[in-house]
Amino acid sequence: MGSIDRYIFRTTLASFALVLVSLTGVIWITQALRGIDLMTSQGQTILTFLGITSLVVPALVLIISPIALMIAISHTLNKLATDSEIIVMNAAGFSPFRLFYPFFYATCVVALLVAFIAAYLAPDGMRRIKQWDAEITADVLTNILQPGRFAQLDKNLTIRIRERLPGGILAGIFIDDRRDPNERVSIVAEHGEVMKNDTGSFLVLETGNLQRFEVGKRDPALVAFGRYGFDMSKFSGQGRDVTLGIRERYLWELFSPSEDDPVYKQIPGQFRSALHDSLLAPIYPFAFAVLTFAFLGAPRTTRQSRNFSIGSSIVAVFGLRMAGFACSVMAVKSPAAVLVQYAMVLGAIGVGMWMIVGGIVVEPPPRLMEAINRSNARIARLFGRPATA
């Protein structure tokens, strides 16, 4: 790699890193704000909150990296064109295809990064999020039930405790259970403690009363008790039994899922879609790089506008990615959509390479420019001031 190649290679990767960090940071903040209730309602520390929300970063990088590469290549080519370096290199014998070499090397680095994230890092992060969230939810009485706060353990189950006493004793317990649509149960107890046995985990309440409001009955049933066991097995067992979804599967698990996997039996089409998304992930950077260079890499003078080429590259890149997302969704039900997705990506690379090798300069159609000039002239006459005598 020559000095010119190293210069372009370093400039492209530096721009890529800057854009990637900036875009990922902004999107991560918007995603992290959705999980702020992890601290407010479940009593977690800021370190736990940051740890869990940061695990989604690899999944964000997986999506943002090709776009960041496109922006980095556009910035580098625009910088070279502004300084007339592309013209000088072309005059020195650098063909557009030769100029593409350092951008290709930078794209290989990005593709390797994306391949590693798609195959292992992103699924591992999503898997850790699910396991960590299950462990937090599993230890309900330690992490969620905070004195003086109403904690919603389930969609229609709320528990509140007044205080914690030495020895694990809970004082001032209130339970509102509306999970059964035919009745509502309200329990108030003076004390309680958690007990575990072979059958599960129970919140054993002492000295209290239970009110049962049944549908169709006017008056509630009131029962006073000295000792009552409330089943907490559903919540205490979540940390030990985690069902992995599609996004939590490594690439090799998508290749050969177990025939006994209940998730695979239920949605085999999503396994197929996720598998080919992971395989295509490192190919998209090459398609984006080739298309961007094909529109912007041809030598131009400083008098020639690059706005049309920049707009065309953006439309081509985002159109390809949106079509890829659409094919990914359709691949759940139709295997033919996978072939269409591969054909689009490889076809875009082929067309872009043909434009680069042929040195094709993308310019706006003359009729379009004439129409724009006439429109600008009419606007200028409409808002122009009459000349003074």
PDB file of C-alpha atoms in Angstrom, residues 11-28 60-61 63-76 110 318:
ATOM      1  CA  THR A  11      -8.822   9.349   6.356  1.00  0.00           C
ATOM      2  CA  THR A  12     -11.710   7.027   5.494  1.00  0.00           C
ATOM      3  CA  LEU A  13     -11.415   4.915   8.642  1.00  0.00           C
ATOM      4  CA  ALA A  14     -11.025   7.989  10.859  1.00  0.00           C
ATOM      5  CA  SER A  15     -14.172   9.518   9.353  1.00  0.00           C
ATOM      6  CA  PHE A  16     -15.953   6.184   9.685  1.00  0.00           C
ATOM      7  CA  ALA A  17     -15.056   5.900  13.370  1.00  0.00           C
ATOM      8  CA  LEU A  18     -16.184   9.478  14.078  1.00  0.00           C
ATOM      9  CA  VAL A  19     -19.526   9.048  12.291  1.00  0.00           C
ATOM     10  CA  LEU A  20     -20.110   5.621  13.818  1.00  0.00           C
ATOM     11  CA  VAL A  21     -19.486   6.811  17.371  1.00  0.00           C
ATOM     12  CA  SER A  22     -21.631   9.911  16.889  1.00  0.00           C
ATOM     13  CA  LEU A  23     -24.633   8.143  15.351  1.00  0.00           C
ATOM     14  CA  THR A  24     -24.426   5.197  17.754  1.00  0.00           C
ATOM     15  CA  GLY A  25     -24.211   7.514  20.742  1.00  0.00           C
ATOM     16  CA  VAL A  26     -27.269   9.510  19.711  1.00  0.00           C
ATOM     17  CA  ILE A  27     -29.381   6.443  18.965  1.00  0.00           C
ATOM     18  CA  TRP A  28     -28.157   4.667  22.119  1.00  0.00           C
ATOM     19  CA  LEU A  60     -26.936  -0.647  16.783  1.00  0.00           C
ATOM     20  CA  VAL A  61     -23.422  -0.750  15.321  1.00  0.00           C
ATOM     21  CA  ILE A  63     -27.121  -1.433  11.417  1.00  0.00           C
ATOM     22  CA  ILE A  64     -25.246   1.869  11.487  1.00  0.00           C
ATOM     23  CA  SER A  65     -21.825   0.676  10.228  1.00  0.00           C
ATOM     24  CA  PRO A  66     -22.685   0.476   6.487  1.00  0.00           C
ATOM     25  CA  ILE A  67     -24.333   3.902   6.635  1.00  0.00           C
ATOM     26  CA  ALA A  68     -21.364   5.361   8.528  1.00  0.00           C
ATOM     27  CA  LEU A  69     -19.037   3.894   5.877  1.00  0.00           C
ATOM     28  CA  MET A  70     -21.069   5.523   3.108  1.00  0.00           C
ATOM     29  CA  ILE A  71     -20.852   8.910   4.859  1.00  0.00           C
ATOM     30  CA  ALA A  72     -17.121   8.454   5.471  1.00  0.00           C
ATOM     31  CA  ILE A  73     -16.417   7.619   1.813  1.00  0.00           C
ATOM     32  CA  SER A  74     -18.548  10.558   0.651  1.00  0.00           C
ATOM     33  CA  HIS A  75     -16.675  12.895   2.999  1.00  0.00           C
ATOM     34  CA  THR A  76     -13.272  11.615   1.875  1.00  0.00           C
ATOM     35  CA  VAL A 110     -15.620  -2.606   8.225  1.00  0.00           C
ATOM     36  CA  PHE A 318     -30.999   3.892   1.034  1.00  0.00           C
TER      37      PHE A 318
END
